[in-house]
PDB file of C-alpha atoms in Angstrom:
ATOM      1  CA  UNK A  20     115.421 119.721 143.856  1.00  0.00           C
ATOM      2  CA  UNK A  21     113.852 122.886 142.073  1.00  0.00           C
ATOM      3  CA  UNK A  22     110.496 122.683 140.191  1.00  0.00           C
ATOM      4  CA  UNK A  23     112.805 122.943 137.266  1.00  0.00           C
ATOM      5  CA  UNK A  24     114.862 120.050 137.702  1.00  0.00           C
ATOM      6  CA  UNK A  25     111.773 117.834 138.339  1.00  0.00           C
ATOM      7  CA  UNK A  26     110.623 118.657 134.675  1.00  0.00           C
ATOM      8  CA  UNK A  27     113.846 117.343 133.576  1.00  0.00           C
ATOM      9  CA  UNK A  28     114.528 114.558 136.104  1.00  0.00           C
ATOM     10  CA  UNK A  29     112.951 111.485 136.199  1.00  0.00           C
ATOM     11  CA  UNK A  30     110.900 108.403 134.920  1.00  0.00           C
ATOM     12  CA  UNK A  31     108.347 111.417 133.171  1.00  0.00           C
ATOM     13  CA  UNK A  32     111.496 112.354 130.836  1.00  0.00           C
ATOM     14  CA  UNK A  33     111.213 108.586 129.324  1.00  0.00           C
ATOM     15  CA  UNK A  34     109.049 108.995 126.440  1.00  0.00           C
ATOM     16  CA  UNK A  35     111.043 112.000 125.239  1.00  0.00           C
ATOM     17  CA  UNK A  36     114.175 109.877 125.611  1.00  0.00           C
ATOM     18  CA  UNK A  37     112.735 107.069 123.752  1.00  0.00           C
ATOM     19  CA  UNK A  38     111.714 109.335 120.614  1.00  0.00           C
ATOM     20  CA  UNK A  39     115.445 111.173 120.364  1.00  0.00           C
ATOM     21  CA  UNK A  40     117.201 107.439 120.638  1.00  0.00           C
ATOM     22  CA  UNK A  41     114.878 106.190 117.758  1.00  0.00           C
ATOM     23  CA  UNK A  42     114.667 109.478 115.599  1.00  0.00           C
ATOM     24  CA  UNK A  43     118.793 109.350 115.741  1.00  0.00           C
ATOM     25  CA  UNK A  44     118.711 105.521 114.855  1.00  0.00           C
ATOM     26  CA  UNK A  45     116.198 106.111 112.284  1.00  0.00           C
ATOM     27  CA  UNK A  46     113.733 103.078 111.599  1.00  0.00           C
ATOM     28  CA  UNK A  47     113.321  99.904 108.947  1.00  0.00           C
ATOM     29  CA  UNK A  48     110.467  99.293 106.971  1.00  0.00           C
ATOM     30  CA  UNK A  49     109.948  96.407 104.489  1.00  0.00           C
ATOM     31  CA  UNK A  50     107.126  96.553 102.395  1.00  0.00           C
ATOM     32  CA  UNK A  51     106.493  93.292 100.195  1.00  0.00           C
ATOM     33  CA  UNK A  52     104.523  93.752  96.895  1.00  0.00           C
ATOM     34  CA  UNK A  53     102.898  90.807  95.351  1.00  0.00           C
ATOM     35  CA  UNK A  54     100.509  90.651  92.569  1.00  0.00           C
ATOM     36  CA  UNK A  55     100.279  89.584  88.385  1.00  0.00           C
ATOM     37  CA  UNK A  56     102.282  91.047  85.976  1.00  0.00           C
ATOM     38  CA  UNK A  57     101.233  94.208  84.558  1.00  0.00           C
ATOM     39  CA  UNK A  58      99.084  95.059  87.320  1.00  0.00           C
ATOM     40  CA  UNK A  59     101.045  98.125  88.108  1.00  0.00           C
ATOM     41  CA  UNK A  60     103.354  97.274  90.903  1.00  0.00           C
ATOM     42  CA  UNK A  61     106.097  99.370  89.902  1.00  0.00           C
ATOM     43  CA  UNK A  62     104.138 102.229  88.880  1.00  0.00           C
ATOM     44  CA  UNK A  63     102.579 102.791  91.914  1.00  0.00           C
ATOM     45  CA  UNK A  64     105.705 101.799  93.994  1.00  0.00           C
ATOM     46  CA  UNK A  65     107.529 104.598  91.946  1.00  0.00           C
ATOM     47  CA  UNK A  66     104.655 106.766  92.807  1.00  0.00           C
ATOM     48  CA  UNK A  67     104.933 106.170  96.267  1.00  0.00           C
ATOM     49  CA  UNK A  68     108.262 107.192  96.850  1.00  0.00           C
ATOM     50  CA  UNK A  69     109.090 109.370  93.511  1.00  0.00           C
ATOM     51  CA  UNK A  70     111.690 106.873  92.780  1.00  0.00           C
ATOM     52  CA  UNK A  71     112.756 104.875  89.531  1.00  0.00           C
ATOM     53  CA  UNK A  72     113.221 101.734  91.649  1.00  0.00           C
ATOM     54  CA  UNK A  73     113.135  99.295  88.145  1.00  0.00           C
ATOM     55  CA  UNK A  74     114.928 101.281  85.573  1.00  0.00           C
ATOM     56  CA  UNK A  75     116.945  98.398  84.959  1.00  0.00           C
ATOM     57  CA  UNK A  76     113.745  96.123  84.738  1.00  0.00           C
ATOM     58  CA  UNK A  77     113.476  94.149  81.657  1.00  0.00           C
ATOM     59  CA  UNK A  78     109.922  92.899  80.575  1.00  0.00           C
ATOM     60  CA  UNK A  79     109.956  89.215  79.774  1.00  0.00           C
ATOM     61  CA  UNK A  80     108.568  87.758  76.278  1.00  0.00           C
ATOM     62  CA  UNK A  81     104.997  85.744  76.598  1.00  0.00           C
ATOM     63  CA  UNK A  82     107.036  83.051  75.932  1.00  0.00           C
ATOM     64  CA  UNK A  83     109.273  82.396  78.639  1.00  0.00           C
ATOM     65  CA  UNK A  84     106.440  83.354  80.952  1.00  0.00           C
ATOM     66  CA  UNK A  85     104.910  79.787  80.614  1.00  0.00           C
ATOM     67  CA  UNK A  86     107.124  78.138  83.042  1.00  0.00           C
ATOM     68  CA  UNK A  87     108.230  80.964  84.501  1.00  0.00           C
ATOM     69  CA  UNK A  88     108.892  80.640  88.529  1.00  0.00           C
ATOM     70  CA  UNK A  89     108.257  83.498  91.021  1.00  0.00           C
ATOM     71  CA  UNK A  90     111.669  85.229  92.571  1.00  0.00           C
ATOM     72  CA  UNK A  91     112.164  87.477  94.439  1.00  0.00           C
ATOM     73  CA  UNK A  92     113.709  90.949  94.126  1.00  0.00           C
ATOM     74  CA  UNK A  93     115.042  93.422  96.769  1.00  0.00           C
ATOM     75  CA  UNK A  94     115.580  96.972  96.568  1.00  0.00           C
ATOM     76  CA  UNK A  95     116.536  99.454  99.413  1.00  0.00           C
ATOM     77  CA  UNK A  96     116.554 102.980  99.838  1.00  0.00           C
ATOM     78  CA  UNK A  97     117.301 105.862 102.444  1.00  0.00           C
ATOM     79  CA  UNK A  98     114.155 108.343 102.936  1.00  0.00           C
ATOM     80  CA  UNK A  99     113.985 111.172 105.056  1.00  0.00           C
ATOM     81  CA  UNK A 100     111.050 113.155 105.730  1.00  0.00           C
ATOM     82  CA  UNK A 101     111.091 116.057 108.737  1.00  0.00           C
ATOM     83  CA  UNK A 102     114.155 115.151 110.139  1.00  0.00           C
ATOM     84  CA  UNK A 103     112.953 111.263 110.295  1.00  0.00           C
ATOM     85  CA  UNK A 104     115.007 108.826 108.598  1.00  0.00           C
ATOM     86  CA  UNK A 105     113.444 105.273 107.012  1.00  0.00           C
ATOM     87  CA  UNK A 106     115.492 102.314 105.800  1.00  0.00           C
ATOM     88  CA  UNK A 107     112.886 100.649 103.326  1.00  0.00           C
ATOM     89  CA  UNK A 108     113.188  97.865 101.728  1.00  0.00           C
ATOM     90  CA  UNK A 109     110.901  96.889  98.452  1.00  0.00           C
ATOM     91  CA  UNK A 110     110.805  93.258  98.054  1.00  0.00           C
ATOM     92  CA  UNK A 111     108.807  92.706  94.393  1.00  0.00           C
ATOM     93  CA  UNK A 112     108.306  89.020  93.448  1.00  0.00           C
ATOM     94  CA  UNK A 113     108.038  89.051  89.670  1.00  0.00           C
ATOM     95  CA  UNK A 114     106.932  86.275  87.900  1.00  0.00           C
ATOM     96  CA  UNK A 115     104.148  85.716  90.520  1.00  0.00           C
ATOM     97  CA  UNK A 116     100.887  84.022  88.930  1.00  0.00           C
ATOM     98  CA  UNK A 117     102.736  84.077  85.287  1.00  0.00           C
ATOM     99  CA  UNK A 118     102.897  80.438  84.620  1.00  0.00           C
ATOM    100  CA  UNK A 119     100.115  78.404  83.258  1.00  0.00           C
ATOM    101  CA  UNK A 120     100.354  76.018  86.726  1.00  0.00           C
ATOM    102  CA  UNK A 121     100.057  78.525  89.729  1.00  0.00           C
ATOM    103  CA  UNK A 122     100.224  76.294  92.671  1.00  0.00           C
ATOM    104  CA  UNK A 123     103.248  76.975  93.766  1.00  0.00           C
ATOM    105  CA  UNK A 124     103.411  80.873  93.546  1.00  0.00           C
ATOM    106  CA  UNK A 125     102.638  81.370  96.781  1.00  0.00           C
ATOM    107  CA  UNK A 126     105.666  78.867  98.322  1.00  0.00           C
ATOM    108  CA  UNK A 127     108.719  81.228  97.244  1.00  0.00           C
ATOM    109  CA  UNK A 128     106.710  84.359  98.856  1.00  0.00           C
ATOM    110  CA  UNK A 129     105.853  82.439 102.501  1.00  0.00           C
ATOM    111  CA  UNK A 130     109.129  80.919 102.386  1.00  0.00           C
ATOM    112  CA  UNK A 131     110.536  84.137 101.993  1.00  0.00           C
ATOM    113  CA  UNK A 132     108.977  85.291 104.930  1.00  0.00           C
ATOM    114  CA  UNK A 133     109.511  82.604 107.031  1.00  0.00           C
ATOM    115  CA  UNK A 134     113.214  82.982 106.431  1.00  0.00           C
ATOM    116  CA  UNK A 135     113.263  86.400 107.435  1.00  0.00           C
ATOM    117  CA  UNK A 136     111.635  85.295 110.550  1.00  0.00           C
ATOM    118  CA  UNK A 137     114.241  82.367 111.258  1.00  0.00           C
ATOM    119  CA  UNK A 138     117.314  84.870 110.893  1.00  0.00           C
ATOM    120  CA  UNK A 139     116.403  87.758 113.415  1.00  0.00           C
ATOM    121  CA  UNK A 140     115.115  85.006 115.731  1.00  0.00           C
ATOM    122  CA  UNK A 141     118.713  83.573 115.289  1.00  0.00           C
ATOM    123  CA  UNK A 142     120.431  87.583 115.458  1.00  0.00           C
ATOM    124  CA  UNK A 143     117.991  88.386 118.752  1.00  0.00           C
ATOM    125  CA  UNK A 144     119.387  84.486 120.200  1.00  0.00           C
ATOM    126  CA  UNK A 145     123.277  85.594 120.055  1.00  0.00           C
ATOM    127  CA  UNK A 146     125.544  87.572 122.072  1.00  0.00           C
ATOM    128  CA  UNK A 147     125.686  90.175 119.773  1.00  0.00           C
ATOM    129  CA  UNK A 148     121.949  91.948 119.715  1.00  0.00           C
ATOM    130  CA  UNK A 149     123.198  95.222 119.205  1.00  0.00           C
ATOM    131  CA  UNK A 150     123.058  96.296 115.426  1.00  0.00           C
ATOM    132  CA  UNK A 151     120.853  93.370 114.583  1.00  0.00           C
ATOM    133  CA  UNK A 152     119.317  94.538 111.171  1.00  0.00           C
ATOM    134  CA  UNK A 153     115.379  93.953 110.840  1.00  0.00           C
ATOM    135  CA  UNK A 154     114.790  92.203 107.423  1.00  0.00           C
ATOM    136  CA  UNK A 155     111.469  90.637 108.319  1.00  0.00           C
ATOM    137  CA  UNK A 156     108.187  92.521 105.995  1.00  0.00           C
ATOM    138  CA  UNK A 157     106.484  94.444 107.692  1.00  0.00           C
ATOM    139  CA  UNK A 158     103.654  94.515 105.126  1.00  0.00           C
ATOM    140  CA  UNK A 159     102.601  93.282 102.036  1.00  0.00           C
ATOM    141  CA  UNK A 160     100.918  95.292  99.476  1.00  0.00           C
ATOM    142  CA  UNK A 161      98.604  92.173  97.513  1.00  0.00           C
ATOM    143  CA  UNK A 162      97.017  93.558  94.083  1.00  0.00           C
ATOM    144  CA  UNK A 163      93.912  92.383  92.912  1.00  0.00           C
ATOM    145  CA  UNK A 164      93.435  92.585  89.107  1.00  0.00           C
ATOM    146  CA  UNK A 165      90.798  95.065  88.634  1.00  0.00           C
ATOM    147  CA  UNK A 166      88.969  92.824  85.779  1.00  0.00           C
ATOM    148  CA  UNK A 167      87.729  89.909  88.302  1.00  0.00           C
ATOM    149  CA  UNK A 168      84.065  90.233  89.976  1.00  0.00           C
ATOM    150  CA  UNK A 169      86.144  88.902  93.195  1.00  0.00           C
ATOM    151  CA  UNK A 170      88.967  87.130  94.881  1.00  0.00           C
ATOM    152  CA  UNK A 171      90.470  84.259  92.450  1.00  0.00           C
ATOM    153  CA  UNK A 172      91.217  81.233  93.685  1.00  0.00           C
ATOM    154  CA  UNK A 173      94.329  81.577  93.870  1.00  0.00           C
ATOM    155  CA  UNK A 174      93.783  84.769  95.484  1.00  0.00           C
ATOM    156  CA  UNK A 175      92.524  83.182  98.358  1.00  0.00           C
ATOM    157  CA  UNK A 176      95.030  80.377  98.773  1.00  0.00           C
ATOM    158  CA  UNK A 177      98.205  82.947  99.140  1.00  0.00           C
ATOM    159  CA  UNK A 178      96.392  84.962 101.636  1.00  0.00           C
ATOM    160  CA  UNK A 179      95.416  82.034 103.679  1.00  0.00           C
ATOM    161  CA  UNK A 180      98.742  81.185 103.473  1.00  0.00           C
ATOM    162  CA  UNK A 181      99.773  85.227 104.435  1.00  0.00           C
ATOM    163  CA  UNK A 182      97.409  86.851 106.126  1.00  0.00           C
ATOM    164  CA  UNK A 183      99.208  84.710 109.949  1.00  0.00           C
ATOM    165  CA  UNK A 184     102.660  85.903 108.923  1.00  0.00           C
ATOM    166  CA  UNK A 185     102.511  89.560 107.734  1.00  0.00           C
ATOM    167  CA  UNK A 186      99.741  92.941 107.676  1.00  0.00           C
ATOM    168  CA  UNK A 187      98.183  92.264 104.226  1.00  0.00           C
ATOM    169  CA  UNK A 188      96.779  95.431 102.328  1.00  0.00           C
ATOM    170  CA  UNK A 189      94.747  94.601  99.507  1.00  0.00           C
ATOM    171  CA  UNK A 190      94.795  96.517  96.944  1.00  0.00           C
ATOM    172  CA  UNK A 191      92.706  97.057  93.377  1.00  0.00           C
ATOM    173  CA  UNK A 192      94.943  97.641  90.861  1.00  0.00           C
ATOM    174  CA  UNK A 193      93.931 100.015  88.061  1.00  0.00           C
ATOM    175  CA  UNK A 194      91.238 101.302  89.478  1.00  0.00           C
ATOM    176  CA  UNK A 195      90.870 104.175  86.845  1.00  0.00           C
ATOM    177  CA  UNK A 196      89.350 100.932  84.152  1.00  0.00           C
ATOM    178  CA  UNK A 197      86.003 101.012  86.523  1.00  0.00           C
ATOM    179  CA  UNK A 198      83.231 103.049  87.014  1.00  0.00           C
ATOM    180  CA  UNK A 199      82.448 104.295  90.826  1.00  0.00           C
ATOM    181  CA  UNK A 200      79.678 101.520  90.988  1.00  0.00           C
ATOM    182  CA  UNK A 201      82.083  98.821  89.595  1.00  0.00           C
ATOM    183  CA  UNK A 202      84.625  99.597  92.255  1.00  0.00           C
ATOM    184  CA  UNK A 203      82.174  99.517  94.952  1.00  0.00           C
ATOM    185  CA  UNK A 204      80.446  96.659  93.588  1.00  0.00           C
ATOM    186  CA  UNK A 205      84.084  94.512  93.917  1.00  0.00           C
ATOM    187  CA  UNK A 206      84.782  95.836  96.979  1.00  0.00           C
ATOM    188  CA  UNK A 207      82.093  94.341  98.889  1.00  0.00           C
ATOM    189  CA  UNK A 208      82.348  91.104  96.779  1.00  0.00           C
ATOM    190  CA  UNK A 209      86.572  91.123  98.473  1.00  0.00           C
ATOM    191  CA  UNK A 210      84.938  92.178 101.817  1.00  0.00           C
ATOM    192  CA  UNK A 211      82.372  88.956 101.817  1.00  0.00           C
ATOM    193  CA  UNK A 212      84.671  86.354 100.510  1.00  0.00           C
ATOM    194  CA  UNK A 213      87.543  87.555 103.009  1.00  0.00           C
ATOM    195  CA  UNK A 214      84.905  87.051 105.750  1.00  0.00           C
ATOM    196  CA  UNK A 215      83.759  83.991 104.113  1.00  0.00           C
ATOM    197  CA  UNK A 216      86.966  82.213 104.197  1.00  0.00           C
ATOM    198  CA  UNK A 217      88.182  83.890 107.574  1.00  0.00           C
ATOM    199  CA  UNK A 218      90.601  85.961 106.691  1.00  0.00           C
ATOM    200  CA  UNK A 219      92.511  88.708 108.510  1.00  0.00           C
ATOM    201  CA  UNK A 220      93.770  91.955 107.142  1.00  0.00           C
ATOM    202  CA  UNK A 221      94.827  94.989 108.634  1.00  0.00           C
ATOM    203  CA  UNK A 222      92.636  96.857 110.013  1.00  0.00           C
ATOM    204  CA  UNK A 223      93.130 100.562 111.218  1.00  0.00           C
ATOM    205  CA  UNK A 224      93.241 101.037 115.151  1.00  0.00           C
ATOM    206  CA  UNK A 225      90.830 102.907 116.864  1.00  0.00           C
ATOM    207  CA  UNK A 226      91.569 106.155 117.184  1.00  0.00           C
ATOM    208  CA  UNK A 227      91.532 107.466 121.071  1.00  0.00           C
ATOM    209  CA  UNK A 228      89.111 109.870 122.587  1.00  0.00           C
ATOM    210  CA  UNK A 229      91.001 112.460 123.013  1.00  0.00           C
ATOM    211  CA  UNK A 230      92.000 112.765 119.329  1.00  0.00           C
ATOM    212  CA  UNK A 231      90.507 116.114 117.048  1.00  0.00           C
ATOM    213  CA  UNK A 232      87.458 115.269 114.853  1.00  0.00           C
ATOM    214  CA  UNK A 233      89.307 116.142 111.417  1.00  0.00           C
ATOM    215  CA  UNK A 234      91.825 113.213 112.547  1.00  0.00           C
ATOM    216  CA  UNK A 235      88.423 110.769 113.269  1.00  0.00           C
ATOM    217  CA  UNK A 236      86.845 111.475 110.160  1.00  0.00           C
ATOM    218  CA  UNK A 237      89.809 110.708 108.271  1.00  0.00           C
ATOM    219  CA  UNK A 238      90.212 107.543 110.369  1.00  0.00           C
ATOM    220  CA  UNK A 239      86.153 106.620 109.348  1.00  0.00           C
ATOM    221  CA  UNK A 240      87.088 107.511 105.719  1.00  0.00           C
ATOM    222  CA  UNK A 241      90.358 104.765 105.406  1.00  0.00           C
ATOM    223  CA  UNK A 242      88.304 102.455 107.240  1.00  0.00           C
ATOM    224  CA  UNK A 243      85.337 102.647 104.859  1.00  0.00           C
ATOM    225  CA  UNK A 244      88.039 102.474 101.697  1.00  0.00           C
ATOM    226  CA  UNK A 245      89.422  99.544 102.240  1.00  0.00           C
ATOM    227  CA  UNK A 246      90.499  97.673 100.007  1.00  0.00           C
ATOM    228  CA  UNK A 247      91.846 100.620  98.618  1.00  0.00           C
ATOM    229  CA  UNK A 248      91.448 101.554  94.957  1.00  0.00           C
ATOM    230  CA  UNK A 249      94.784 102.746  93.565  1.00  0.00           C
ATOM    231  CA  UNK A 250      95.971 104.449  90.262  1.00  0.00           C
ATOM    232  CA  UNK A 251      99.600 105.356  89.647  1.00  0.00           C
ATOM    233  CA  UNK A 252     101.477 106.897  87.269  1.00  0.00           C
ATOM    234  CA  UNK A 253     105.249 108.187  86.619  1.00  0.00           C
ATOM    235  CA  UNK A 254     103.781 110.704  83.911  1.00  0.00           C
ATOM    236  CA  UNK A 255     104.360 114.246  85.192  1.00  0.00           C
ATOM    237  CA  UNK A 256     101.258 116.453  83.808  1.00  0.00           C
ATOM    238  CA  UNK A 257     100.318 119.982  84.713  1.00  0.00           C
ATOM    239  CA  UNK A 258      96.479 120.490  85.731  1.00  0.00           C
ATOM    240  CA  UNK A 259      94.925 123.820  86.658  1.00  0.00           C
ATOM    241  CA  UNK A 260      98.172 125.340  87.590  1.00  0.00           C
ATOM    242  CA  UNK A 261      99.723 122.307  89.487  1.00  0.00           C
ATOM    243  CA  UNK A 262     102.528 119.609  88.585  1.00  0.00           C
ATOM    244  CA  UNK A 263     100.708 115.790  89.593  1.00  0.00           C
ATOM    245  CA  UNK A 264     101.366 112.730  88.471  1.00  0.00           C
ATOM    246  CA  UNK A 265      98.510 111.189  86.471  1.00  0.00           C
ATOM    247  CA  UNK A 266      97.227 109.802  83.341  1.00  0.00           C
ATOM    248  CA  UNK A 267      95.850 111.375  80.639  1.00  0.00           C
ATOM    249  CA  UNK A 268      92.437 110.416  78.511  1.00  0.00           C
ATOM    250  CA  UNK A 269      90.636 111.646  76.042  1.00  0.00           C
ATOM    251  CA  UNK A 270      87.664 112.813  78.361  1.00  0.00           C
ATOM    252  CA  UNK A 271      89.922 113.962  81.001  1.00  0.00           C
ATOM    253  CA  UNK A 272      93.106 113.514  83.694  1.00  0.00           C
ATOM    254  CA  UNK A 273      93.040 110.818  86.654  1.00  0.00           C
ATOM    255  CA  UNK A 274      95.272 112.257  89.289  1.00  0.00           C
ATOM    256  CA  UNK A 275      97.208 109.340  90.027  1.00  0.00           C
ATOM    257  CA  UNK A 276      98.884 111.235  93.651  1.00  0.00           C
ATOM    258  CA  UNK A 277      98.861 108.651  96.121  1.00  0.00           C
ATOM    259  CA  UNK A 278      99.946 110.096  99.900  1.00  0.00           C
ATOM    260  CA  UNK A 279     101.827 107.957 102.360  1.00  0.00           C
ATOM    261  CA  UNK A 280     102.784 108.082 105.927  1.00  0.00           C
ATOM    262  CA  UNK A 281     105.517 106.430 107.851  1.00  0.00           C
ATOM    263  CA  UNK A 282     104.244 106.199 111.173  1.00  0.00           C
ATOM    264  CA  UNK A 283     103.893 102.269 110.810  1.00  0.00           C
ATOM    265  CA  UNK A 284     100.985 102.910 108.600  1.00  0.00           C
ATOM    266  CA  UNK A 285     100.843 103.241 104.782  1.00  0.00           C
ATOM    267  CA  UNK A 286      97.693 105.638 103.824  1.00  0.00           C
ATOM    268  CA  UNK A 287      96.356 105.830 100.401  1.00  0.00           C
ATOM    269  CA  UNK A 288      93.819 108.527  99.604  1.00  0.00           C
ATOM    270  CA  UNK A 289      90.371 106.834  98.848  1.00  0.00           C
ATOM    271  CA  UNK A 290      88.895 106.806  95.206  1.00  0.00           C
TER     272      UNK A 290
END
């Protein structure tokens, strides 16, 4: 065999093969978002993937929030980005944390969950495993209301519930209504009472020692953000030259750009 063939030949070749089979087959991602009302769900999904996932969406009246019940509500999508293709699949629960008695908000969402577990057990159990389809989430985006000094209670009784079944990213909603200190301030206070009640969210893996110094410190920098403040916005404005997608005060524009990467990670760029 020529030196030639042996680059070609061979257990080493693996890897290579591995990354053509799943690039062709493209990959599924399901991405929960749960969270109150008006905390900006859609917006910042939309600014996520410059979509208009809930054009359709009609806003309920205070009313018929009272005894309003959490559903839940799936949208999916084709993305393709560098020759990569993603199957993702929003699931929104609206109605979450809208009625006066909140108990049972979090049973729809972990039942949810638990059914998408049950079926691709049952799929990966039969004789036919070969175009099983991967509904279970993946992660769950969980907003925190930007007006609290902490977790709620009810906070902290869904992701107790969560945080065994799914990666949990918390998430400040509307972070553009607080002031740098404010935002630090409820950070730590979400940092000490998920310790407190023993709690597991995702955490960033360490990056190896091998990897380039611009890549580490943007490792250190997620790490040190989290939770992540987040502002979206599907306003268009133009600022200094450039097109981003922001809001607009009277003392100024809060670019509301929020970057994300589908390499099993979802990044947000800090605050």
């Amino acid at each position: 065999m020529s030196e030639a063939g042996r680059d070609y030949i061979g257990f080493a070749t693996l890897p290579d093969q591995v990354h053509r089979k799943s690039v062709k087959r493209g990959f599924e991602f399901t991405l929960m978002v749960v969270g109150d009302s008006g905390l900006g769900k859609s917006t910042l999904i939309n600014s996520l993937f410059l979509e208009d996932l809930y054009k359709n969406r009609t806003i309920s009246d205070v009313e018929d929030r009272i005894h309003k019940t959490t559903t839940i509500e799936k949208t999916t999508m084709e993305i393709e980005e560098r020759g990569v293709r993603v199957r993702l699949t929003i699931i929104d629960t609206p109605g979450f944390g809208d009625a006066v008695n909140c108990d049972d908000s979090w049973k729809v969402v972990t039942t949810y969950i638990d059914d998408q577990f049950r079926q691709y057990f049952t799929d990966e159990s039969g004789l036919n495993r070969r175009n099983i389809q991967d509904n279970r989430v993946h992660c769950c985006l969980y907003f925190v209301p930007p007006w609290g000094h902490s977790l709620r209670q009810m906070d902290l009784e869904v992701l107790k519930r969560l945080h065994r079944k799914v990666n949990i990213v918390l998430v400040i909603a509307k972070a553009d209504t607080l002031t740098t200190c404010e935002v630090e301030k409820l950070k730590t206070n979400i940092l000490n009472a998920i310790r407190e009640n023993d709690i597991q969210i995702y955490e960033f893996p360490e990056c190896d020692s091998d990897e380039d110094e611009e890549f580490k410190q943007q490792d250190r920098e997620l790490k040190a953000s989290v939770p992540f403040a987040v502002v979206g916005s599907n306003t268009i404005l133009e600022v200094a030259g450039r097109k981003i997608r922001g809001r607009q005060y009277p003392w100024g524009v809060v670019d509301g750009t929020v970057d994300i990467q589908f390499n099993c990670e979802i990044i947000f760029l800090p605050l």
